[in-house]
Coordinates of C-alpha atoms and ligand atoms in Angstrom, one line a residue:
M1 CA 244.1 247.2 123.8
N2 CA 241.6 249.2 121.7
L3 CA 243.9 251.0 119.3
F4 CA 241.0 253.3 118.3
N5 CA 241.0 254.8 121.7
R6 CA 244.6 255.6 122.1
H7 CA 244.9 259.4 121.9
A8 CA 248.3 260.8 122.6
V9 CA 248.4 259.3 126.0
G10 CA 251.7 257.5 126.3
T11 CA 251.1 254.6 128.6
H12 CA 248.8 256.5 131.0
A13 CA 245.6 254.6 131.3
E14 CA 243.1 257.4 132.2
P15 CA 241.0 258.6 129.3
A16 CA 242.1 261.8 127.7
A17 CA 239.1 263.9 128.7
R18 CA 239.4 263.3 132.4
R19 CA 243.1 263.9 132.2
A20 CA 242.4 267.2 130.5
R21 CA 240.3 268.3 133.4
V22 CA 242.6 267.2 136.2
L23 CA 245.9 267.6 134.5
P24 CA 247.2 270.6 136.3
R25 CA 247.2 268.9 139.7
L26 CA 248.5 265.6 138.5
M27 CA 250.8 266.6 135.7
A28 CA 254.1 267.1 137.5
P29 CA 254.4 263.7 139.2
L30 CA 253.2 261.9 136.1
V31 CA 255.8 263.6 133.9
L32 CA 258.5 262.8 136.5
A33 CA 257.4 259.2 136.5
G34 CA 257.5 259.2 132.7
L35 CA 253.8 258.3 132.4
I36 CA 252.8 261.1 130.1
P37 CA 254.8 263.0 127.4
A38 CA 256.7 266.0 128.7
M39 CA 254.8 269.2 127.9
P40 CA 255.9 272.6 126.8
A41 CA 256.3 275.3 129.3
L42 CA 253.0 276.4 130.9
A43 CA 253.4 280.1 130.5
Q44 CA 250.5 280.8 128.1
D45 CA 251.1 284.5 128.0
A46 CA 254.8 284.2 127.0
A47 CA 255.8 283.7 123.4
P48 CA 254.8 280.3 122.1
P49 CA 257.7 277.7 122.5
A50 CA 259.0 276.0 119.4
T51 CA 256.3 273.8 117.9
E52 CA 256.5 270.2 118.9
A53 CA 255.8 267.5 116.4
A54 CA 253.2 264.9 116.5
T55 CA 253.6 261.3 115.3
A56 CA 251.0 258.7 114.3
T57 CA 250.8 255.1 113.1
L58 CA 248.1 254.0 110.7
H59 CA 247.2 250.3 110.9
A60 CA 245.6 249.8 107.5
D61 CA 246.1 246.0 107.9
R62 CA 243.9 245.9 111.0
P63 CA 240.5 247.1 109.8
G64 CA 237.9 247.8 112.5
A65 CA 234.1 247.9 112.3
P66 CA 232.3 249.6 109.4
I67 CA 231.2 253.2 110.2
H68 CA 227.5 253.2 109.7
R69 CA 226.3 256.1 107.5
D70 CA 223.7 257.0 110.1
V71 CA 226.5 258.1 112.4
F72 CA 226.3 261.3 110.3
G73 CA 222.6 261.7 111.1
Q74 CA 220.8 264.9 112.0
F75 CA 218.2 265.9 114.6
A76 CA 215.2 268.1 113.6
E77 CA 212.8 269.1 116.4
H78 CA 209.8 271.3 116.5
L79 CA 211.9 274.0 118.2
G80 CA 212.3 277.6 117.1
H81 CA 213.0 277.7 113.4
G82 CA 214.3 274.2 113.2
I83 CA 211.3 273.1 111.1
Y84 CA 209.1 276.1 110.5
G85 CA 210.9 278.6 108.3
G86 CA 214.1 276.5 108.3
I87 CA 212.9 273.5 106.4
W88 CA 209.2 273.9 105.9
V89 CA 207.7 277.2 104.5
G90 CA 204.5 275.8 103.1
K91 CA 203.4 275.6 99.4
S92 CA 202.2 279.2 99.2
S93 CA 205.4 280.7 100.5
R94 CA 207.3 283.2 98.3
I95 CA 210.5 281.4 99.3
P96 CA 211.3 278.9 96.5
N97 CA 210.0 275.6 97.6
D98 CA 209.2 272.0 96.5
A99 CA 205.7 271.3 97.8
G100 CA 206.5 273.4 100.9
Y101 CA 210.1 272.3 101.6
R102 CA 212.7 275.1 101.0
R103 CA 214.6 274.3 97.8
D104 CA 217.9 275.9 99.0
V105 CA 217.8 273.8 102.2
L106 CA 216.9 270.6 100.4
A107 CA 219.8 271.1 98.0
A108 CA 222.3 271.8 100.7
L109 CA 221.3 268.8 102.8
K110 CA 221.4 266.5 99.8
A111 CA 224.9 267.7 99.0
I112 CA 226.2 266.4 102.3
N113 CA 224.3 263.1 101.9
V114 CA 222.2 263.5 105.1
P115 CA 221.7 259.8 105.9
M116 CA 219.1 260.0 108.7
V117 CA 216.9 262.6 110.5
R118 CA 215.5 262.2 114.0
W119 CA 212.0 263.8 114.4
P120 CA 209.9 265.4 116.0
G121 CA 211.9 265.8 119.3
G122 CA 213.6 266.0 121.8
C123 CA 211.5 267.2 124.6
F124 CA 208.8 268.0 122.1
A125 CA 208.4 264.3 121.4
D126 CA 207.0 263.5 124.8
E127 CA 204.2 266.0 124.3
Y128 CA 203.5 265.2 120.7
H129 CA 200.3 263.5 119.6
W130 CA 200.7 262.2 116.1
R131 CA 197.0 262.6 115.2
D132 CA 197.4 266.4 115.5
G133 CA 199.7 266.3 112.5
I134 CA 197.7 264.3 109.9
G135 CA 194.7 265.2 107.6
A136 CA 193.8 268.6 106.1
T137 CA 196.2 271.3 107.3
K138 CA 193.4 273.7 108.1
D139 CA 191.8 271.2 110.4
R140 CA 194.9 270.5 112.4
P141 CA 194.8 271.8 116.0
V142 CA 196.9 274.7 117.1
K143 CA 198.6 274.0 120.4
V144 CA 201.3 275.7 122.5
N145 CA 204.8 274.4 122.3
T146 CA 205.4 274.4 126.0
N147 CA 209.0 273.3 125.8
W148 CA 210.3 275.8 123.3
G149 CA 209.4 279.4 123.5
G150 CA 205.7 279.0 124.3
V151 CA 204.8 279.7 120.7
N152 CA 201.8 278.3 118.7
E153 CA 202.4 275.0 117.0
D154 CA 200.0 274.7 114.1
N155 CA 201.0 271.1 113.3
S156 CA 201.3 271.9 109.6
F157 CA 204.4 269.8 109.5
G158 CA 203.3 266.3 110.6
T159 CA 203.8 262.7 109.6
H160 CA 203.3 263.0 105.9
E161 CA 205.5 266.1 105.7
Y162 CA 208.3 264.3 107.6
F163 CA 208.2 261.3 105.4
G164 CA 208.1 263.5 102.3
L165 CA 211.3 265.2 103.5
M166 CA 212.9 261.8 104.1
D167 CA 211.9 260.7 100.6
R168 CA 213.4 263.8 99.1
L169 CA 216.7 263.3 101.0
G170 CA 216.8 259.6 100.5
A171 CA 217.4 259.4 104.3
S172 CA 216.7 256.7 106.9
T173 CA 213.8 257.6 109.2
Y174 CA 213.9 258.0 113.0
V175 CA 210.5 258.6 114.6
A176 CA 210.7 259.6 118.3
A177 CA 207.6 258.4 120.0
N178 CA 205.8 259.9 123.0
L179 CA 206.2 257.7 126.1
G180 CA 206.0 260.5 128.6
S181 CA 202.4 261.7 128.1
A182 CA 200.7 259.1 125.8
P183 CA 199.7 255.5 126.3
P184 CA 201.4 252.7 124.5
A185 CA 198.5 252.2 122.2
E186 CA 199.2 255.7 120.7
T187 CA 202.7 254.7 119.7
A188 CA 201.5 251.3 118.4
Q189 CA 198.8 253.0 116.3
W190 CA 201.2 255.6 114.9
V191 CA 203.6 252.8 113.8
E192 CA 200.6 251.0 112.3
Y193 CA 199.5 254.2 110.5
I194 CA 203.0 254.6 109.0
T195 CA 203.8 251.0 108.1
A196 CA 200.6 249.0 107.5
P197 CA 200.4 247.6 103.9
E198 CA 198.2 249.5 101.5
G199 CA 194.5 248.9 101.7
T200 CA 194.7 246.6 104.8
T201 CA 193.8 248.1 108.1
K202 CA 191.6 251.0 109.1
L203 CA 194.7 253.1 109.7
A204 CA 196.3 252.1 106.4
K205 CA 193.1 253.3 104.7
E206 CA 193.1 256.5 106.6
R207 CA 196.7 257.1 105.5
Q208 CA 195.6 256.6 101.9
R209 CA 192.7 259.1 102.3
N210 CA 195.3 261.5 103.6
G211 CA 197.3 261.2 100.4
H212 CA 199.7 258.3 100.8
A213 CA 198.6 254.8 99.9
A214 CA 201.9 253.0 100.2
P215 CA 203.4 252.4 103.6
W216 CA 206.6 254.0 104.7
K217 CA 209.5 252.4 106.6
I218 CA 210.6 253.3 110.1
Q219 CA 214.2 252.5 110.5
Y220 CA 214.5 253.7 114.1
L221 CA 211.7 254.2 116.7
G222 CA 212.6 256.3 119.7
I223 CA 210.9 255.0 122.9
G224 CA 210.6 258.3 124.7
N225 CA 213.3 261.0 125.1
E226 CA 215.3 262.0 128.1
L227 CA 213.0 260.0 130.5
W228 CA 215.3 261.1 133.3
G229 CA 214.2 264.8 132.6
C230 CA 211.7 266.4 130.2
G231 CA 210.4 263.0 129.3
G232 CA 208.9 262.4 132.7
N233 CA 211.6 262.8 135.5
M234 CA 211.7 259.0 136.0
R235 CA 214.0 256.7 138.0
P236 CA 216.0 254.4 135.7
E237 CA 214.2 251.3 136.8
Y238 CA 210.8 252.8 136.1
A239 CA 212.0 254.1 132.7
A240 CA 213.3 250.6 131.9
D241 CA 210.0 248.9 132.8
L242 CA 208.1 251.4 130.7
T243 CA 210.6 250.9 127.8
N244 CA 209.8 247.2 127.9
R245 CA 206.1 247.9 127.8
Y246 CA 206.1 250.4 124.9
A247 CA 208.6 248.4 122.9
Q248 CA 206.4 245.3 123.2
F249 CA 203.4 246.9 121.4
A250 CA 205.1 248.9 118.7
K251 CA 205.3 246.6 115.7
S252 CA 206.4 247.6 112.2
A253 CA 204.5 245.9 109.4
N254 CA 207.0 247.1 106.8
G255 CA 210.5 245.7 107.6
P256 CA 212.8 245.9 110.5
M257 CA 212.4 248.8 113.0
L258 CA 215.1 249.3 115.5
K259 CA 213.9 250.4 118.9
I260 CA 216.0 253.1 120.6
A261 CA 215.6 253.5 124.3
S262 CA 216.0 256.8 126.1
G263 CA 219.5 256.4 127.5
P264 CA 221.8 258.4 129.7
S265 CA 223.1 261.9 129.6
D266 CA 226.9 262.5 130.0
S267 CA 228.2 260.3 132.8
N268 CA 224.9 258.8 134.1
Y269 CA 226.3 255.3 134.2
E270 CA 223.6 254.1 136.7
W271 CA 221.0 254.8 134.0
T272 CA 222.9 252.7 131.4
D273 CA 223.3 249.9 133.8
A274 CA 219.6 249.8 134.7
L275 CA 218.3 250.1 131.2
M276 CA 220.6 247.4 129.9
R277 CA 219.8 245.1 132.8
I278 CA 216.1 245.5 132.7
A279 CA 215.3 246.3 129.1
G280 CA 218.5 245.3 127.2
K281 CA 216.9 242.3 125.5
N282 CA 214.0 244.3 124.1
I283 CA 215.8 247.2 122.6
D284 CA 218.2 247.7 119.7
G285 CA 219.8 250.9 120.8
L286 CA 220.4 253.1 123.8
A287 CA 220.5 256.8 123.2
L288 CA 223.4 258.9 124.7
H289 CA 222.9 262.7 124.9
Y290 CA 225.9 264.9 125.5
Y291 CA 226.3 268.6 124.7
T292 CA 229.5 270.6 124.8
R293 CA 229.2 273.8 126.8
P294 CA 232.2 276.1 127.3
R295 CA 231.0 276.8 130.8
D296 CA 229.4 273.7 132.2
K297 CA 228.4 274.6 135.7
D298 CA 225.1 276.5 135.0
W299 CA 222.7 276.0 132.2
N300 CA 221.9 279.7 132.3
D301 CA 225.5 280.7 131.7
K302 CA 227.0 278.6 129.0
G303 CA 229.2 281.1 127.2
A304 CA 228.8 283.0 124.0
A305 CA 228.9 281.6 120.5
L306 CA 231.1 284.4 119.2
G307 CA 233.6 286.8 120.7
F308 CA 234.6 284.4 123.4
P309 CA 238.0 284.4 125.2
E310 CA 240.7 281.8 124.4
R311 CA 240.0 280.2 127.7
E312 CA 236.5 279.2 126.4
W313 CA 238.0 277.9 123.3
A314 CA 240.1 275.6 125.5
T315 CA 237.3 274.5 127.8
T316 CA 235.1 273.8 124.7
M317 CA 237.8 271.5 123.4
S318 CA 238.4 269.7 126.7
H319 CA 234.6 269.3 127.3
T320 CA 234.2 267.9 123.8
L321 CA 236.9 265.3 124.4
A322 CA 234.9 264.1 127.4
M323 CA 232.8 262.3 124.8
E324 CA 235.6 259.7 124.4
E325 CA 235.4 258.9 128.1
F326 CA 231.6 258.8 128.2
I327 CA 231.3 256.4 125.2
T328 CA 234.1 254.2 126.5
K329 CA 232.5 253.8 129.9
H330 CA 228.9 253.4 128.7
S331 CA 230.1 250.9 126.2
A332 CA 231.9 248.9 128.9
I333 CA 228.7 248.7 130.9
M334 CA 226.8 247.6 127.8
D335 CA 229.4 245.0 127.2
K336 CA 228.5 243.4 130.5
Y337 CA 225.0 242.7 129.3
D338 CA 225.6 242.6 125.6
P339 CA 229.1 241.4 124.8
A340 CA 228.2 240.8 121.2
K341 CA 227.4 244.5 120.8
R342 CA 223.9 243.8 119.4
V343 CA 222.6 247.0 121.1
M344 CA 224.0 250.2 119.6
L345 CA 224.9 253.3 121.6
A346 CA 223.1 256.0 119.6
V347 CA 224.6 259.4 120.3
D348 CA 221.4 261.0 119.0
E349 CA 221.9 264.4 120.6
W350 CA 225.4 266.0 120.4
G351 CA 227.0 269.3 119.6
T352 CA 227.7 272.7 121.1
W353 CA 225.2 274.6 123.2
Y354 CA 225.9 278.3 123.9
D355 CA 223.9 281.2 125.2
P356 CA 221.3 282.2 122.7
T357 CA 222.0 284.9 120.1
P358 CA 221.2 288.2 121.8
G359 CA 217.8 289.5 120.8
T360 CA 216.3 286.1 119.8
N361 CA 213.7 284.2 121.7
P362 CA 215.8 282.2 124.3
G363 CA 213.5 279.2 123.8
F364 CA 214.5 279.0 120.2
L365 CA 218.1 278.0 121.0
E366 CA 219.5 280.1 118.1
Q367 CA 223.3 280.4 118.0
Q368 CA 226.0 281.3 115.5
N369 CA 228.4 278.7 114.4
S370 CA 232.1 279.3 114.0
L371 CA 235.4 277.7 113.3
R372 CA 235.3 276.5 116.9
D373 CA 232.2 274.4 116.1
A374 CA 234.0 273.0 113.0
V375 CA 236.8 271.8 115.3
V376 CA 234.3 270.4 117.8
A377 CA 232.5 268.5 115.0
G378 CA 235.8 267.0 113.7
L379 CA 236.8 265.9 117.3
N380 CA 233.4 264.2 117.8
L381 CA 233.3 262.5 114.4
N382 CA 236.8 261.1 115.1
I383 CA 235.6 259.8 118.4
F384 CA 232.6 258.1 116.8
A385 CA 234.9 256.5 114.3
H386 CA 237.0 255.1 117.1
H387 CA 233.9 253.5 118.5
S388 CA 232.2 252.3 115.2
D389 CA 231.6 248.9 116.7
R390 CA 229.1 250.3 119.2
V391 CA 228.2 253.8 118.0
R392 CA 226.3 252.9 114.8
M393 CA 224.0 255.9 114.8
A394 CA 224.2 259.5 115.9
A395 CA 222.4 262.8 115.4
I396 CA 223.9 266.3 115.7
A397 CA 221.6 268.8 117.4
Q398 CA 220.2 270.2 115.3
M399 CA 220.0 270.3 111.5
V400 CA 218.8 273.8 110.8
N401 CA 218.7 277.0 112.9
V402 CA 219.0 275.3 116.3
L403 CA 222.1 274.8 118.4
Q404 CA 225.1 273.4 116.3
A405 CA 223.3 273.7 113.0
M406 CA 224.3 272.8 109.5
L407 CA 222.4 275.7 108.0
L408 CA 221.1 279.0 109.2
T409 CA 218.2 280.8 107.5
D410 CA 216.7 284.2 107.7
G411 CA 213.6 284.7 105.5
P412 CA 214.7 283.8 102.0
R413 CA 218.4 283.7 102.9
M414 CA 220.4 280.7 103.9
V415 CA 224.0 280.2 104.9
K416 CA 226.1 277.0 105.3
T417 CA 228.0 276.9 108.6
P418 CA 231.5 275.7 109.3
T419 CA 230.0 272.6 110.8
Y420 CA 228.2 271.9 107.5
W421 CA 231.5 272.0 105.8
V422 CA 233.0 269.5 108.2
F423 CA 230.2 267.1 107.4
D424 CA 231.0 267.7 103.7
L425 CA 234.7 266.8 104.3
Y426 CA 233.7 263.6 106.2
K427 CA 231.4 262.2 103.5
S428 CA 233.8 259.4 102.7
W429 CA 233.4 258.2 106.2
Q430 CA 229.8 257.1 105.6
G431 CA 229.8 253.4 105.2
A432 CA 233.6 253.1 105.2
T433 CA 235.7 250.8 107.3
A434 CA 237.4 252.3 110.3
L435 CA 241.2 251.9 110.4
P436 CA 243.1 252.3 113.7
I437 CA 245.4 255.3 113.9
E438 CA 247.5 255.9 117.0
V439 CA 248.5 259.5 117.7
T440 CA 251.2 260.9 120.0
S441 CA 250.6 264.6 120.2
P442 CA 252.0 267.7 121.8
W443 CA 249.6 269.4 124.2
Y444 CA 247.7 272.6 124.0
H445 CA 247.5 274.5 127.3
K446 CA 245.4 277.4 128.4
D447 CA 245.1 278.3 132.1
E448 CA 244.2 275.0 133.9
V449 CA 243.2 273.2 130.7
A450 CA 245.6 270.9 128.9
V451 CA 244.5 268.7 126.0
P452 CA 246.3 266.8 123.2
S453 CA 246.4 269.1 120.1
V454 CA 245.9 266.5 117.4
S455 CA 243.0 264.1 116.9
A456 CA 242.7 261.7 114.0
S457 CA 240.6 259.0 112.4
A458 CA 241.1 257.0 109.2
V459 CA 238.9 254.9 107.0
R460 CA 239.0 252.8 103.9
D461 CA 236.0 253.5 101.7
T462 CA 234.0 251.0 99.7
A463 CA 236.2 251.7 96.6
G464 CA 239.3 250.8 98.6
Q465 CA 240.7 254.3 99.0
V466 CA 242.1 255.4 102.3
H467 CA 241.2 258.8 103.9
V468 CA 242.7 260.4 107.0
A469 CA 241.0 263.1 109.0
L470 CA 243.2 265.3 111.2
V471 CA 242.2 268.0 113.7
N472 CA 244.6 270.4 115.2
L473 CA 242.7 272.1 118.1
D474 CA 245.5 274.4 119.1
P475 CA 244.3 277.9 118.2
N476 CA 247.8 279.3 118.1
R477 CA 250.3 276.8 116.8
A478 CA 250.7 274.7 113.7
V479 CA 251.7 271.1 114.4
P480 CA 254.0 269.1 112.2
L481 CA 252.8 265.5 112.0
S482 CA 254.3 262.4 110.5
V483 CA 252.2 259.3 110.0
S484 CA 253.8 256.0 109.6
L485 CA 251.7 254.2 106.9
G486 CA 252.9 250.7 107.7
N487 CA 252.2 248.4 104.7
L488 CA 249.8 250.8 103.0
Q489 CA 251.0 251.6 99.5
A490 CA 250.5 255.3 98.8
S491 CA 252.5 258.0 97.1
Q492 CA 250.3 261.1 97.2
A493 CA 248.1 262.8 99.7
A494 CA 245.8 265.7 99.0
G495 CA 242.5 266.9 100.3
R496 CA 240.7 269.9 101.8
I497 CA 241.1 272.1 104.9
I498 CA 238.8 274.2 107.0
T499 CA 240.5 276.9 109.0
G500 CA 240.4 280.6 109.5
T501 CA 242.3 283.5 111.1
A502 CA 240.0 284.1 114.1
M503 CA 238.8 281.5 116.6
D504 CA 235.2 282.7 116.0
A505 CA 235.5 283.1 112.2
H506 CA 232.0 282.4 110.9
N507 CA 229.7 282.7 107.9
S508 CA 227.0 285.3 108.0
F509 CA 224.2 286.1 105.6
D510 CA 226.2 289.1 104.4
Q511 CA 229.5 287.2 104.3
P512 CA 228.6 283.5 103.7
D513 CA 232.0 282.3 102.5
V514 CA 234.4 283.3 105.3
V515 CA 234.9 279.7 106.5
T516 CA 234.7 277.2 103.6
P517 CA 236.9 274.2 102.6
Q518 CA 240.0 275.1 100.7
P519 CA 242.2 272.7 98.7
F520 CA 245.1 271.3 100.8
T521 CA 248.2 270.2 99.0
A522 CA 250.8 270.7 101.7
A523 CA 251.1 267.0 102.5
Q524 CA 253.8 264.6 101.2
V525 CA 254.1 260.9 101.1
A526 CA 257.7 259.4 101.0
N527 CA 259.2 256.2 102.2
G528 CA 256.0 255.0 103.8
T529 CA 255.5 258.2 105.8
L530 CA 252.8 260.9 105.4
S531 CA 254.2 264.3 106.4
V532 CA 252.0 267.3 106.9
T533 CA 252.0 270.4 109.0
L534 CA 248.5 271.0 110.4
P535 CA 247.7 274.7 110.6
A536 CA 246.4 276.1 113.9
K537 CA 242.7 275.5 114.6
S538 CA 242.1 273.3 111.5
V539 CA 240.3 270.3 110.2
V540 CA 242.1 268.5 107.4
V541 CA 240.8 265.5 105.4
L542 CA 243.3 263.8 103.1
D543 CA 242.8 261.2 100.4
L544 CA 245.7 258.9 100.0
R545 CA 246.6 257.6 96.6
Ligands
LIG1 O1 218.1 269.7 121.5 C1 217.4 270.4 122.4 C2 216.9 269.6 123.6 O2 218.0 269.1 124.3 C3 216.1 268.4 123.3 O3 214.8 268.7 123.0 C4 216.3 267.6 124.5 O4 216.1 266.2 124.2 C5 217.6 268.0 125.0 O5 217.6 268.2 126.4

């Protein structure tokens, strides 16, 4: 049994996410059969019943796989103000900048140790031609960004600007190549332009004339994006054949370059099977894209980022927990072809996707970010930690100003979102070793939705210190939790908490510090047990000493 996957489920074998969606129909017989924990009364509108306690067991003596730092990666696409205005303002801007990069944004991203950034798309990648983004800025062609808002793309942020950003952040590079609308030679030449040793090939000399003599490294090369959709509407077998072809000709001259195939979305298991069967030997990773939408029936009606009803808090949580099931099932298919887990599952697009902020260009995917997003981030990061053997890279969509962003900007102003603060809390997870933690949790109910309230992950960092992340997704009730620490010697636990009074508590340019981490000292360790009461709608990270 994979202890990392056991989430408050008693002995019932179905993954938590699916149960959450079907629970109302199935619940009564299962409870009678003793297969799932008994639940509190279902009358949501009545006064909350007495709070049930959660229990957990930490298995510090059974370390799992390391959590790769790139699991905390980011996605930055040429989309709305994700790049232009958000990261790049140009050297002549009055916004304080370092050679064109916003200084406030750089400092904020460095503070959370951004380990990797995927660029330039997304859907944009399969229409991007790298030659448009090199050479003198004034000579670069202006094109229309047909995917995102139909605005002009002046290509002033190109290859050199991306690698300059990565150098400043000290981050791994993830270049997403165009498979949908460019021949394989274009990808091969871009890789050569970036990686060929100084003074060697014609392309290396061109790079030098453009201002960078030394080669850069490409840690990850994306072989197309969403080939089942905006990348070319392909059948999986055709996409797999093309993946083999493009992967064959892209050769880094500067160290290892992991090739990431365009993988499935959500529960498209047929895609995973075909890609692994046909192309599995030629790739190093398969991308999984999954977005959380409060309403997931119609992409034109996803639900608002702020001012939403509690029912949409609940569906957001249950839809987020579906990530556990998707990763588990895609991984099981990958195991058939790759039992040694050489090929990673790279969740390189994840996060919340709401209706756009009213009054903004709908193609810019701008949305506010609230305490709900912080809880979603904690749940997903815990799920990735449970699967650290297969999920070795991920990228939240997107880093600045787009979807579930770390940072929002407005002209010279910048604000850190609740999601940013969750990434700050989880910094110790980067490069740490996952430790199994089994949780038995009370349930949170709203209308037909029922989900376990408490999610957890635990790690031992490289200095040997153990950290525990605890999420209480119940927006109404605190949950007392006791964690059996087994043979772990600890006498103190303290850390930080992110919570708030309203479900949609958020930071704005006028009030930037409504949701920020606060010291959390209400945890005790005695007789090998960690005792803590998790406030409603909170993310708590504790350091054990
Ligand atoms: O992140 C926004 C878009 O979502 C990406 O461009 C695409 O890959 C996905 O559909």
